[in-house]
Coordinates of C-alpha atoms in Angstrom, one line a residue:
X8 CA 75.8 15.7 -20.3
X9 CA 77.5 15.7 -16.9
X10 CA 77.4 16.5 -13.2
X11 CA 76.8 20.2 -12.3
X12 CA 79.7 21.8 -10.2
X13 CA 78.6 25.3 -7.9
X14 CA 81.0 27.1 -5.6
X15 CA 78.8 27.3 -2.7
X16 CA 77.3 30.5 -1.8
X17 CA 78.6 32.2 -5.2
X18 CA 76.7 32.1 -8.4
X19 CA 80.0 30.6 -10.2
X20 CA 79.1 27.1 -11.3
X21 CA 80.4 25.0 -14.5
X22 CA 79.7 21.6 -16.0
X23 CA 81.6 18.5 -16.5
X24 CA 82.2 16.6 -19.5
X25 CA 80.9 12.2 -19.8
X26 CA 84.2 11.8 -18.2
X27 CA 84.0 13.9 -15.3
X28 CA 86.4 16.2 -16.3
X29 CA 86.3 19.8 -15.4
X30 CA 88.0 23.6 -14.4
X31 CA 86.7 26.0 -12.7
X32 CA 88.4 29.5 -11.1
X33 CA 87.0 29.8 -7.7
X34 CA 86.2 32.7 -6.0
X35 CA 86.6 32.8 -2.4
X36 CA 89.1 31.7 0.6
X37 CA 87.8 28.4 2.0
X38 CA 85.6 27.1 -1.3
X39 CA 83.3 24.7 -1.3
X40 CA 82.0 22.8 -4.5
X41 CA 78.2 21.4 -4.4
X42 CA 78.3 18.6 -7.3
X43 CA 74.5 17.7 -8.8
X44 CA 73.5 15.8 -11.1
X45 CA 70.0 14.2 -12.1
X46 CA 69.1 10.9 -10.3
X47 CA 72.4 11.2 -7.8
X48 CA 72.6 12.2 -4.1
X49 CA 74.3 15.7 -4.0
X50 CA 77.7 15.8 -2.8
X51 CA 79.7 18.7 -0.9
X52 CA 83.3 18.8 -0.5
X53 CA 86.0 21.3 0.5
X54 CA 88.5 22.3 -1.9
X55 CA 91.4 23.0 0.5
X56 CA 94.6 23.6 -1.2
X57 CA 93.7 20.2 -3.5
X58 CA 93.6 21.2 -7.5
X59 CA 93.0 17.8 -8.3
X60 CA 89.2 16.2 -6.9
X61 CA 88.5 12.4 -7.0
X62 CA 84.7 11.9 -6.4
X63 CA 82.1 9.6 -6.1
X64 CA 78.3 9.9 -6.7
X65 CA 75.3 7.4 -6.2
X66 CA 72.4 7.1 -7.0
X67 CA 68.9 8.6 -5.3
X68 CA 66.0 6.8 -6.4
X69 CA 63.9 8.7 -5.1
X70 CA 65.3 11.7 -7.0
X71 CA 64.9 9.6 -10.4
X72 CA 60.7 10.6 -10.6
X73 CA 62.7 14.3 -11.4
X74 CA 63.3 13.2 -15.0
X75 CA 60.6 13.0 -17.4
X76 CA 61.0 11.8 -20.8
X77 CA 59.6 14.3 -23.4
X78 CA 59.8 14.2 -26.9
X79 CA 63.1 13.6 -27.7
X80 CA 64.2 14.4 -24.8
X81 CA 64.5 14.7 -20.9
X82 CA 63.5 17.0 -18.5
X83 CA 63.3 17.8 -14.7
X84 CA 59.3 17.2 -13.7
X85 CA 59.3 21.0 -12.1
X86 CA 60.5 22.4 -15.4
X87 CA 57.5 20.9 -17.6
X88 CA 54.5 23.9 -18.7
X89 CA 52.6 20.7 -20.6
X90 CA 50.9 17.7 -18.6
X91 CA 52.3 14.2 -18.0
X92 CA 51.4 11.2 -16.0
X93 CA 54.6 9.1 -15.0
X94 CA 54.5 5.4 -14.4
X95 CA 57.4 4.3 -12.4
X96 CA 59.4 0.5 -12.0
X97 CA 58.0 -0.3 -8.6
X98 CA 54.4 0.1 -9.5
X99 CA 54.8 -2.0 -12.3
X100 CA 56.9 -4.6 -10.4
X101 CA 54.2 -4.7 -7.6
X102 CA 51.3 -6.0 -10.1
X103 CA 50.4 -9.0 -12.0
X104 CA 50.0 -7.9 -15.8
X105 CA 50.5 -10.3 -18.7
X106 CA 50.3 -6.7 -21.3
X107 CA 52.1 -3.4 -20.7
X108 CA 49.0 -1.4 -21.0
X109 CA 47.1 -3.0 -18.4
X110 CA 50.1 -1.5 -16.1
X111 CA 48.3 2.1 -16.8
X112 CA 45.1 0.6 -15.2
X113 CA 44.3 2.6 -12.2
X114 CA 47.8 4.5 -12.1
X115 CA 47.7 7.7 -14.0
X116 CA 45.5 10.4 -13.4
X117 CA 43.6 11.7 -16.2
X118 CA 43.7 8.4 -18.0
X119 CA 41.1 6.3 -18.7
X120 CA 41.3 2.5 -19.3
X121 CA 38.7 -0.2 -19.6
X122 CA 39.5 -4.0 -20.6
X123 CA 37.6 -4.7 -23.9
X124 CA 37.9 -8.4 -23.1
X125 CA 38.8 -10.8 -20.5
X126 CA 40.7 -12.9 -23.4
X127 CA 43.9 -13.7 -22.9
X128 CA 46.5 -11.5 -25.1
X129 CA 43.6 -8.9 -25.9
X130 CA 43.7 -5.0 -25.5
X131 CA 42.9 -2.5 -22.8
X132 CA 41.3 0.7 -24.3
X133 CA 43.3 3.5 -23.4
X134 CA 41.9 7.0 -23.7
X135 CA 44.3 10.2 -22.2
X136 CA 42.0 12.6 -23.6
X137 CA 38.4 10.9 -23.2
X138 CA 36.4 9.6 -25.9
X139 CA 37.5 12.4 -28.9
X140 CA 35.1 10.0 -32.0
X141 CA 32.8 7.8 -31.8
X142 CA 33.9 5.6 -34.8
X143 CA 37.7 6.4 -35.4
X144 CA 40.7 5.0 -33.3
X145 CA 41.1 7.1 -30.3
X146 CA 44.0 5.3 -28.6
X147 CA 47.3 6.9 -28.0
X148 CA 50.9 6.9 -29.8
X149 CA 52.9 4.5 -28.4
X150 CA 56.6 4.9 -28.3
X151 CA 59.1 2.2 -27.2
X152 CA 62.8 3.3 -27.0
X153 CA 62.1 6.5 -29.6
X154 CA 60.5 3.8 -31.4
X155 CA 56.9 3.9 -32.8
X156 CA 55.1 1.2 -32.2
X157 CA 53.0 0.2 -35.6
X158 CA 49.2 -1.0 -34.8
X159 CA 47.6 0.9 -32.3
X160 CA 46.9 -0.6 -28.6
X161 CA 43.5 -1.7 -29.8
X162 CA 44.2 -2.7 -33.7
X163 CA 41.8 -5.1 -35.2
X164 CA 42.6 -4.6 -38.6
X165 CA 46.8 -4.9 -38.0
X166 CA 46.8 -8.0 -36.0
X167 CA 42.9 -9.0 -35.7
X168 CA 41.2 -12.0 -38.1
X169 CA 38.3 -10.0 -38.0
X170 CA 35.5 -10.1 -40.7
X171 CA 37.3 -11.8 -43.0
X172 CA 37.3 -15.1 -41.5
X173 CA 33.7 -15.1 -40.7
X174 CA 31.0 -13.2 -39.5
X175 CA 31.3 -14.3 -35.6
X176 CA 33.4 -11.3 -34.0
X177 CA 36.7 -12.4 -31.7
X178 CA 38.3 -10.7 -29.2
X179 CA 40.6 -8.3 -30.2
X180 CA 43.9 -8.4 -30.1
X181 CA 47.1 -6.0 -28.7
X182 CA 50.3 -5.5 -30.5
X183 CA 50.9 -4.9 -27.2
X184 CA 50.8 -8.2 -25.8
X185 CA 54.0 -9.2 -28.1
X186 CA 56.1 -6.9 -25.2
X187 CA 57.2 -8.5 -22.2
X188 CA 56.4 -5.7 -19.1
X189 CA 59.7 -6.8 -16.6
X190 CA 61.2 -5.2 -19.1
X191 CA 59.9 -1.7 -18.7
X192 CA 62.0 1.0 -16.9
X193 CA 59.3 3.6 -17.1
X194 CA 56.2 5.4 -19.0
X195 CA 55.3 8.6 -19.6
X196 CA 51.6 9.5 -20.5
X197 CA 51.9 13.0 -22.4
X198 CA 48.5 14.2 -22.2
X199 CA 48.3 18.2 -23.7
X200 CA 49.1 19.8 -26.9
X201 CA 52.3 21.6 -25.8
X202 CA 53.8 18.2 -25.1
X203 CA 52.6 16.1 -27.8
X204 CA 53.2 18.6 -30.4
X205 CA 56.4 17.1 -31.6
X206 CA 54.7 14.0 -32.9
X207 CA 52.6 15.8 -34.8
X208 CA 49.0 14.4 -36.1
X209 CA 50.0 11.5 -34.6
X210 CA 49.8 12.4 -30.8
X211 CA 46.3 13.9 -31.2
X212 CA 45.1 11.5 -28.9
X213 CA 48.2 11.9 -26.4
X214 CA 51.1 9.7 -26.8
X215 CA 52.7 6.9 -23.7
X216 CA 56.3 6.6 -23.8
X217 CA 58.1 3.6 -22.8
X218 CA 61.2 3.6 -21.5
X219 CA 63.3 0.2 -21.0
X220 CA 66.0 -1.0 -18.6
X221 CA 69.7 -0.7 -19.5
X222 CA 72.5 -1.7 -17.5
X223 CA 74.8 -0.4 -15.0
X224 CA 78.3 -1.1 -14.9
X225 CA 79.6 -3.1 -12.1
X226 CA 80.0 -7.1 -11.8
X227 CA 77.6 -9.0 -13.6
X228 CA 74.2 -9.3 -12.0
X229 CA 71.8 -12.1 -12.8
X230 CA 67.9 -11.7 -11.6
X231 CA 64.9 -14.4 -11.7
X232 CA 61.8 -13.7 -11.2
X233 CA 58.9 -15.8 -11.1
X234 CA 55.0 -15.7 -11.2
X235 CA 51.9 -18.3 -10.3
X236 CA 48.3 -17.1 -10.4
X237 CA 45.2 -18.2 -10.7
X238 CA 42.1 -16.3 -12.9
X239 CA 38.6 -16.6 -12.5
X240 CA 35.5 -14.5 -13.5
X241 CA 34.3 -12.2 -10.4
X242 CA 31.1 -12.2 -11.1
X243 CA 28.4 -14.6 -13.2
X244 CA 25.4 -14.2 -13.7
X245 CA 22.5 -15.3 -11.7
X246 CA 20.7 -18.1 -13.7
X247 CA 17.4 -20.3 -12.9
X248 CA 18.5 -24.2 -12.0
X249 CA 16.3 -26.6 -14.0
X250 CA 13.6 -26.9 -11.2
X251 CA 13.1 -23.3 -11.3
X252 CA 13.4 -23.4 -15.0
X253 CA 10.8 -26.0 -15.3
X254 CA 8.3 -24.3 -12.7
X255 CA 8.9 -21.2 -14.7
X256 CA 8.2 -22.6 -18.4
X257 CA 4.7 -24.6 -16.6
X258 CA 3.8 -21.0 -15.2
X259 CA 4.1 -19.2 -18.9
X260 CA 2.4 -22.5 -20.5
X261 CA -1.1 -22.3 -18.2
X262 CA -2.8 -20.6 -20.6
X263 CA -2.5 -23.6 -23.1
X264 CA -2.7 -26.3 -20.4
X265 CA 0.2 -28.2 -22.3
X266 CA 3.2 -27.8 -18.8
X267 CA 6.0 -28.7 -20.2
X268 CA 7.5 -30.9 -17.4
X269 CA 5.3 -33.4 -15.9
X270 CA 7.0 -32.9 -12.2
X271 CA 9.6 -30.3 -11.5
X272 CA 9.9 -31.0 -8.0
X273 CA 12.0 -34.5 -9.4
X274 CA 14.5 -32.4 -11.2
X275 CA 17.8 -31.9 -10.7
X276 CA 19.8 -28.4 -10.7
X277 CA 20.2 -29.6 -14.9
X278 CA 23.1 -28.3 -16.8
X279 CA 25.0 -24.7 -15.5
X280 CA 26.5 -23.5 -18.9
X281 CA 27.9 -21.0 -17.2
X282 CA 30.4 -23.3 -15.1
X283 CA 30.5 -25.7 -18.2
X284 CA 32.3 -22.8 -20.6
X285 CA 34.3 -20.7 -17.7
X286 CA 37.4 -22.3 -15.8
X287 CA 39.8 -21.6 -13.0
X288 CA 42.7 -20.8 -15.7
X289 CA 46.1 -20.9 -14.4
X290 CA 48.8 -18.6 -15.5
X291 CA 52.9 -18.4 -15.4
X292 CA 55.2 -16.6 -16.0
X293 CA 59.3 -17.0 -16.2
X294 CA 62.1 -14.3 -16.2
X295 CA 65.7 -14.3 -16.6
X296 CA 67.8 -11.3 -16.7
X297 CA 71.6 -10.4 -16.9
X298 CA 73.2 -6.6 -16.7
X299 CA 76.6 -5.1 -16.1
X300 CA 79.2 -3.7 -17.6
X301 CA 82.0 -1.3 -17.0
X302 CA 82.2 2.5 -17.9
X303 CA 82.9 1.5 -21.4
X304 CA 80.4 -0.7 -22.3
X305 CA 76.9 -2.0 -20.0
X306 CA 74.5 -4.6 -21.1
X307 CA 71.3 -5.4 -20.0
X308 CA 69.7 -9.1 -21.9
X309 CA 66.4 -10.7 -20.5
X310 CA 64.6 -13.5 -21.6
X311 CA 61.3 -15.1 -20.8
X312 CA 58.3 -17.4 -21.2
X313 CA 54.4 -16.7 -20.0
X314 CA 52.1 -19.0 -20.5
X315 CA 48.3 -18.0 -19.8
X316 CA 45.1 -20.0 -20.0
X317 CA 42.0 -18.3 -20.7
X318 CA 39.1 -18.4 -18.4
X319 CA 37.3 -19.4 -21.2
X320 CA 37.8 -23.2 -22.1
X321 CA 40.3 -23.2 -25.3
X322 CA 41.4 -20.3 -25.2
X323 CA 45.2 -19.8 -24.3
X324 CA 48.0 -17.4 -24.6
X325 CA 52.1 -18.3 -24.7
X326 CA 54.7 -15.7 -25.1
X327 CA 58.8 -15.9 -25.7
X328 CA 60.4 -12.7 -25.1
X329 CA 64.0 -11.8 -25.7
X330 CA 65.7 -8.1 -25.3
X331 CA 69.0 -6.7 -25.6
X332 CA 70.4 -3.0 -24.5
X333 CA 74.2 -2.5 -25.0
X334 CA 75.4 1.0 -24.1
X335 CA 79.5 1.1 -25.6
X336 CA 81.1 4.7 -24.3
X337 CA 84.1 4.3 -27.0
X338 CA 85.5 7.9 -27.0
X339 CA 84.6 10.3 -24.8
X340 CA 83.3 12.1 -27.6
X341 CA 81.2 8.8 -28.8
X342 CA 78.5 6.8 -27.5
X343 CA 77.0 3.9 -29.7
X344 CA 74.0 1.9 -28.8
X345 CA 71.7 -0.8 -29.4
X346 CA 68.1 -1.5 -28.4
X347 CA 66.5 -4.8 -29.6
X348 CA 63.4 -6.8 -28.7
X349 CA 62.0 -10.3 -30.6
X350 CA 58.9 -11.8 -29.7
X351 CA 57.0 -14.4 -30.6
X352 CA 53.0 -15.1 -29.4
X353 CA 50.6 -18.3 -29.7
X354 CA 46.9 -17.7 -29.4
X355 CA 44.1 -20.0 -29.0
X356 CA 41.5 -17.5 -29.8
X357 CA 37.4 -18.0 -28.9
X358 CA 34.5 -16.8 -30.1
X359 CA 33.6 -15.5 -26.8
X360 CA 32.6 -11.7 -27.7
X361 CA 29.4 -9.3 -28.8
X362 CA 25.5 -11.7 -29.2
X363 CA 27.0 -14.3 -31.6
X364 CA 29.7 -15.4 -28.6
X365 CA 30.0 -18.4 -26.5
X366 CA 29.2 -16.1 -23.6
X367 CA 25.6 -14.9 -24.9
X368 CA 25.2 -18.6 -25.9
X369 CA 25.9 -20.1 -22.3
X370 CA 23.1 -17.2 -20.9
X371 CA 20.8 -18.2 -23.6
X372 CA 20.5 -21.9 -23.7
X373 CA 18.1 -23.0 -21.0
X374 CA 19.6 -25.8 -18.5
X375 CA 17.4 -28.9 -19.5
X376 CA 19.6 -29.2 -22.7
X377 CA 22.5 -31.8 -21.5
X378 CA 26.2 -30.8 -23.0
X379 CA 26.2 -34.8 -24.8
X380 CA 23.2 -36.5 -25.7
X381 CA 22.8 -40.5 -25.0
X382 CA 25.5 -41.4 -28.2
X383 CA 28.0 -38.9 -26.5
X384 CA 27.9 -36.4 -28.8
X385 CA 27.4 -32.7 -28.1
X386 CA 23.7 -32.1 -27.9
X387 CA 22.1 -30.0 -29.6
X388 CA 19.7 -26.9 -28.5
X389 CA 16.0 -27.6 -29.6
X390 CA 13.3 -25.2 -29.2
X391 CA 10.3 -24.1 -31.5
X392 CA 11.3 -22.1 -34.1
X393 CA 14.9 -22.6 -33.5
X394 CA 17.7 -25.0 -33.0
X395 CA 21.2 -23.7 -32.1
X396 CA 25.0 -24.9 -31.6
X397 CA 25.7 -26.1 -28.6
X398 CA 28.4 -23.6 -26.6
X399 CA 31.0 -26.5 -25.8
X400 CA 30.6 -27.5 -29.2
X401 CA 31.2 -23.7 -30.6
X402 CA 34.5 -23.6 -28.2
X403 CA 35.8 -26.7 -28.4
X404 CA 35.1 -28.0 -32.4
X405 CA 36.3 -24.3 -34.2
X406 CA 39.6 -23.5 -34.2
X407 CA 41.0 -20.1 -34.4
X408 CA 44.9 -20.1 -34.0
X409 CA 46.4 -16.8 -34.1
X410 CA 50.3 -16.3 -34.3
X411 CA 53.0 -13.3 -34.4
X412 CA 56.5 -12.4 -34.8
X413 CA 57.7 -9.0 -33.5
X414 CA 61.0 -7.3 -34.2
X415 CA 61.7 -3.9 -32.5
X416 CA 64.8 -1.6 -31.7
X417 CA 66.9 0.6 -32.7
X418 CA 70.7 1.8 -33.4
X419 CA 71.8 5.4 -32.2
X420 CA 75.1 7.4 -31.8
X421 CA 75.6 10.0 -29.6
X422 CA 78.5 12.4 -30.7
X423 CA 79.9 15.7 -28.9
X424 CA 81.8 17.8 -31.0
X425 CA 81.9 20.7 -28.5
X426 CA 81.2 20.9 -24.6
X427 CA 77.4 20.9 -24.0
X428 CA 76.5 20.2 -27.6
X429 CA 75.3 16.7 -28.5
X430 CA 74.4 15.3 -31.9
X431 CA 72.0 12.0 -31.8
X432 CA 71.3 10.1 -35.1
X433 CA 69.2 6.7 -34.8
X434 CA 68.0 4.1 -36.5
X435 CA 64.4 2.7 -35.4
X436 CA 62.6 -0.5 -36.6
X437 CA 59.3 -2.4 -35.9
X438 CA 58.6 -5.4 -37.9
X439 CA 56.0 -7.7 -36.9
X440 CA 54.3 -10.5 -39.3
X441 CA 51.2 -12.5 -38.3
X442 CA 49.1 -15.7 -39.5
X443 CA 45.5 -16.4 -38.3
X444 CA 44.0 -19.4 -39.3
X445 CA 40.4 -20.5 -38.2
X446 CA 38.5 -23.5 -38.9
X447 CA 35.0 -24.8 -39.0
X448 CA 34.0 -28.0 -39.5
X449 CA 31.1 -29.9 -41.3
X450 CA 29.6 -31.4 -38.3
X451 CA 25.7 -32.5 -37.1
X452 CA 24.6 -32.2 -33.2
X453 CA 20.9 -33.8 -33.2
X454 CA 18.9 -31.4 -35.1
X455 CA 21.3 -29.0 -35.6
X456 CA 24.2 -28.9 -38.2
X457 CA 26.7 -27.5 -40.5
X458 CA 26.9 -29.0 -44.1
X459 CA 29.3 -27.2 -45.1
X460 CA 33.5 -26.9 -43.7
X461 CA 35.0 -23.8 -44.1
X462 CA 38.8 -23.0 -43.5
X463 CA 40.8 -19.3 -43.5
X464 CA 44.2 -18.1 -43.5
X465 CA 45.2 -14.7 -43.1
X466 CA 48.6 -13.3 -43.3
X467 CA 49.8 -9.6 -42.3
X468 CA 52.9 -8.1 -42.7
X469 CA 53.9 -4.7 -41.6
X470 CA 57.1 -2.7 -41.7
X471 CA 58.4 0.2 -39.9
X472 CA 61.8 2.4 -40.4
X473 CA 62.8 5.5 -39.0
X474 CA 65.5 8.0 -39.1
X475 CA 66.2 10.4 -36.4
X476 CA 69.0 13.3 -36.1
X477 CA 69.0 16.3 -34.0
X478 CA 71.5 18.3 -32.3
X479 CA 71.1 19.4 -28.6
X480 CA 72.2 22.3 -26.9
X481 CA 72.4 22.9 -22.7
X482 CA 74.1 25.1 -20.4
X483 CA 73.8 26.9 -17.0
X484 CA 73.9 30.6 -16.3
X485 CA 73.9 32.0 -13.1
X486 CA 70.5 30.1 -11.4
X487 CA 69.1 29.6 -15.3
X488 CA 69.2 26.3 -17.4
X489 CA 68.4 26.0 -20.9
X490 CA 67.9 22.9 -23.8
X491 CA 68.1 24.1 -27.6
X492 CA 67.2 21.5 -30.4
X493 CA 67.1 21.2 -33.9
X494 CA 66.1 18.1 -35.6
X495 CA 65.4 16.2 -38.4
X496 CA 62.9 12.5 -38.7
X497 CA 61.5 10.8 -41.4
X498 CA 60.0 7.5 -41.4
X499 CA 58.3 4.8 -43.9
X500 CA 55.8 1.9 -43.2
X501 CA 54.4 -0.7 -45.4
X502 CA 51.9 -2.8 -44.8
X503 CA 50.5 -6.1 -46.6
X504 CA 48.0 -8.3 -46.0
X505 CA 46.8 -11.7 -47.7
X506 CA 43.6 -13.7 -46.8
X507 CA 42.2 -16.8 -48.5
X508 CA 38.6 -18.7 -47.2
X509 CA 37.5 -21.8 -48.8
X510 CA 35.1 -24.3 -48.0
X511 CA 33.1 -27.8 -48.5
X512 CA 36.6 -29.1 -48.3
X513 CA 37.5 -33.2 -48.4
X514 CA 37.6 -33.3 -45.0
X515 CA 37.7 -32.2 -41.8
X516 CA 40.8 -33.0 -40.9
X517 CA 42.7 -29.4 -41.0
X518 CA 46.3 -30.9 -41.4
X519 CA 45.9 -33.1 -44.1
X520 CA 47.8 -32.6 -46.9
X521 CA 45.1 -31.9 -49.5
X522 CA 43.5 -29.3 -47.0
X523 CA 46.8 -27.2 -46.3
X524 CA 48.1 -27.4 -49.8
X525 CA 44.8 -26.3 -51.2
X526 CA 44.7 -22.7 -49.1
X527 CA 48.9 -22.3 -49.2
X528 CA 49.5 -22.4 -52.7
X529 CA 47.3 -19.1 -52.9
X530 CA 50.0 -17.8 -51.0
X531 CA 52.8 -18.7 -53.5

């Protein structure tokens, strides 16, 4: 509410209004007032004969890890009974992350987190409380801004193509991803009942609150920031060459005195899948920020671009990112605010996960196959009993094109009828929509083929409102603090979701007009 004012040595103490406005009867001859307030430096002055006081705090970053968000709410860190983790601006300034969970990786105690896919755009696993079920969703509540955040950090089913564009699994996907992390103030992992119990059901599995930036007042400053890097896999897999693959198959054939190569010692090292599918993937990413203000009104507006290739070939991930916080002080009994993010993703997605993914397939197909045979086509993978797709060919010739729209904010007042006691009413929304589309051709590799095309769409639409009020009530007495609340939320969600297949279509080109009008007319 406002700055804490103490007559030094004396238990006599008041508070000032959002204006700095305050009385207080002192006590003895030669006072002295010790102003505090939460994320400031602590000033001392002496009164004097002065009735009048013109003063000046700033801020103590270092005294800003005192504040922990909680609920619907703040609170100094040495006041909390419940456990929290907190995640600060300078840890997640001093990392590369393309998606705000992977900023909890390695910097909360107590939390667990595990990448479920070295895709670009997909999830990490987050568990606060360990692994509670072995087949439900375990992931915590994720709250941006007051806001909940619909789909959880793992969702296949909300933003996933999952089974219902085939029966090859891809890598899931994180609603996540859609949020751009320079624009992250804070996050707070709540991990026990006593401070999770406001949310209910909901935060059974702990809930992460994020916190974004809003501006200060002051002249208008303007911040770039820019990022190169470079992604490869750490580690592959120790694989035989074709000399050693061909001593090795001669071995195993003795029995029947049929070798199958005539002279391994005149072999080359033969085809290494494994450097034929992975790739040094580049990755960028572009920032532009503004924030100011003056007492009356602040602003903080960012905008930027990412662009990440996946270490798999095909496979990418783009991003466009814009926010807006406006903070407008109008009376000094009225605060109005707005918080607002859109996003917009593009996916290349691969079948790269589980046995039926290009990664098993690389490990699998043995190094004397070629990745074109002599008409420069893509080979295929010959072997008794068996013939299977070649992995270039499973990359490169399906396509599975994922994108999403993301709307979230939210519009609050903040009104104090009386000194100390604050009224809060806000309007939350997350909207997101999505369309996956995936594509497999009629093609023939050698022996190997597919008669048949097949084409998907999916389309998901979800909707999210909420409505919060609550009335707050703090003081000071003596060397005791104390917060009162009484509030009110209710919320609605809808969720829809449309999905079409067909196949042995005229052809395989996927943007033809008889192809596209064909699948989108289910739509109408």
């Amino acid at each position: 509410i406002g700055a804490n004012i103490i007559e030094k040595g004396t238990a006599n103490g008041t508070v000032t209004d959002n204006d700095g406005r305050f009385s207080l009867n002192l006590t003895t001859s030669n006072p002295v007032l010790v102003i505090s307030t939460i994320g400031y430096k602590t000033v001392e002055v002496t009164v004097g004969n002065r009735s009048i006081l013109n003063l000046e705090m700033y801020e103590d970053t270092e005294l800003l890890d005192e504040v922990v968000v909680v609920g619907y709410g703040t609170m100094r860190k040495s006041d909390i009974s419940g456990a929290s983790v907190t995640v600060g601006e300078d840890a997640i300034r001093g990392s590369v992350i393309t998606n705000l969970d992977q900023a909890l990786q390695g910097r909360a105690a107590g939390v667990t987190s595990v990448m479920t896919s070295g895709a670009p755009g997909s999830s990490v696993s987050i568990r606060v409380r360990g692994q509670s079920t072995i087949n439900a969703n375990a992931e915590p509540l994720y709250v941006i801004d007051g806001v909940i955040v619909q789909g959880g950090g793992r969702s296949g089913h909300d933003f996933g193509l999952g089974d219902a564009l085939g029966n090859s699994p891809i890598s899931t996907i994180s609603p996540l991803s859609t949020i751009n992390p320079s624009d992250i103030l804070s996050m707070e992992i709540l991990k026990d009942a006593s401070a999770t119990a406001i949310y209910g059901a909901q935060g059974a599995n702990g809930v992460v609150l994020i916190t974004t930036k809003r501006g200060k007042a002051g002249e208008a400053r303007f911040t770039y920031e820019g990022m190169y890097g470079v992604q490869r896999q750490a580690a592959r897999v120790d694989m035989m060459n074709l000399r050693e693959f061909a001593e090795y198959s001669n071995q195993v054939s003795l029995s029947e005195n049929r070798p199958e190569f005539a002279d391994p010692s005149l072999l080359g090292a033969g085809t290494n899948w494994q450097d034929a599918v992975f790739r040094r993937a580049p990755m960028y990413q572009h920032q532009l920020s503004a924030e100011g203000g003056t007492d009356a009104v602040r602003y903080f507006v960012s905008g930027s671009f990412m662009k990440q290739d996946g270490t798999i070939i095909g496979t990418k991930f783009n991003r466009y990112s814009f926010r807006t916080n406006l903070d407008s002080q109008l009376k000094k009994w009225l605060k109005l605010g707005l918080n607002a993010m859109y996003s917009q993703t593009d996916e290349r997605l691969g079948l790269a996960d589980s046995q039926e993914g290009v990664i098993t397939y690389s490990l699998l197909t043995p190094p004397d196959i070629p990745i074109y045979d002599l008409d420069g086509n893509y080979a295929s993978v010959i072997r008794e009993g068996y013939t299977r797709i070649n992995p270039i060919a499973m990359v490169l010739d399906e396509d599975i094109l994922l994108g999403r729209n993301k709307l979230n904010g939210s519009i609050f007042a903040d009104v104090m009828p009386l000194k100390n006691l604050v009224w809060h009413s806000e309007l939350g929304f997350d909207i997101g929509s999505s369309r996956g589309e995936r594509f497999e051709p009629s093609v023939r590799y050698g022996n190997w083929s597919r008669d048949k095309n097949m084409s998907s769409i999916q389309k998901n639409d979800n909707r999210f409102w909420q409505l919060k009020n609550y009335l707050t009530y703090s003081g000071n007495r003596d060397k005791h603090s104390y917060t009162m609340m009484l509030g009110q939320e209710m919320w609605e969600s809808t969720y829809e979701y449309q999905s079409v297949t067909a196949s042995s279509l005229p052809s395989n080109n996927l943007n033809s007009n008889q192809n596209v009008n064909e699948q989108l007319n289910l739509f109408e």
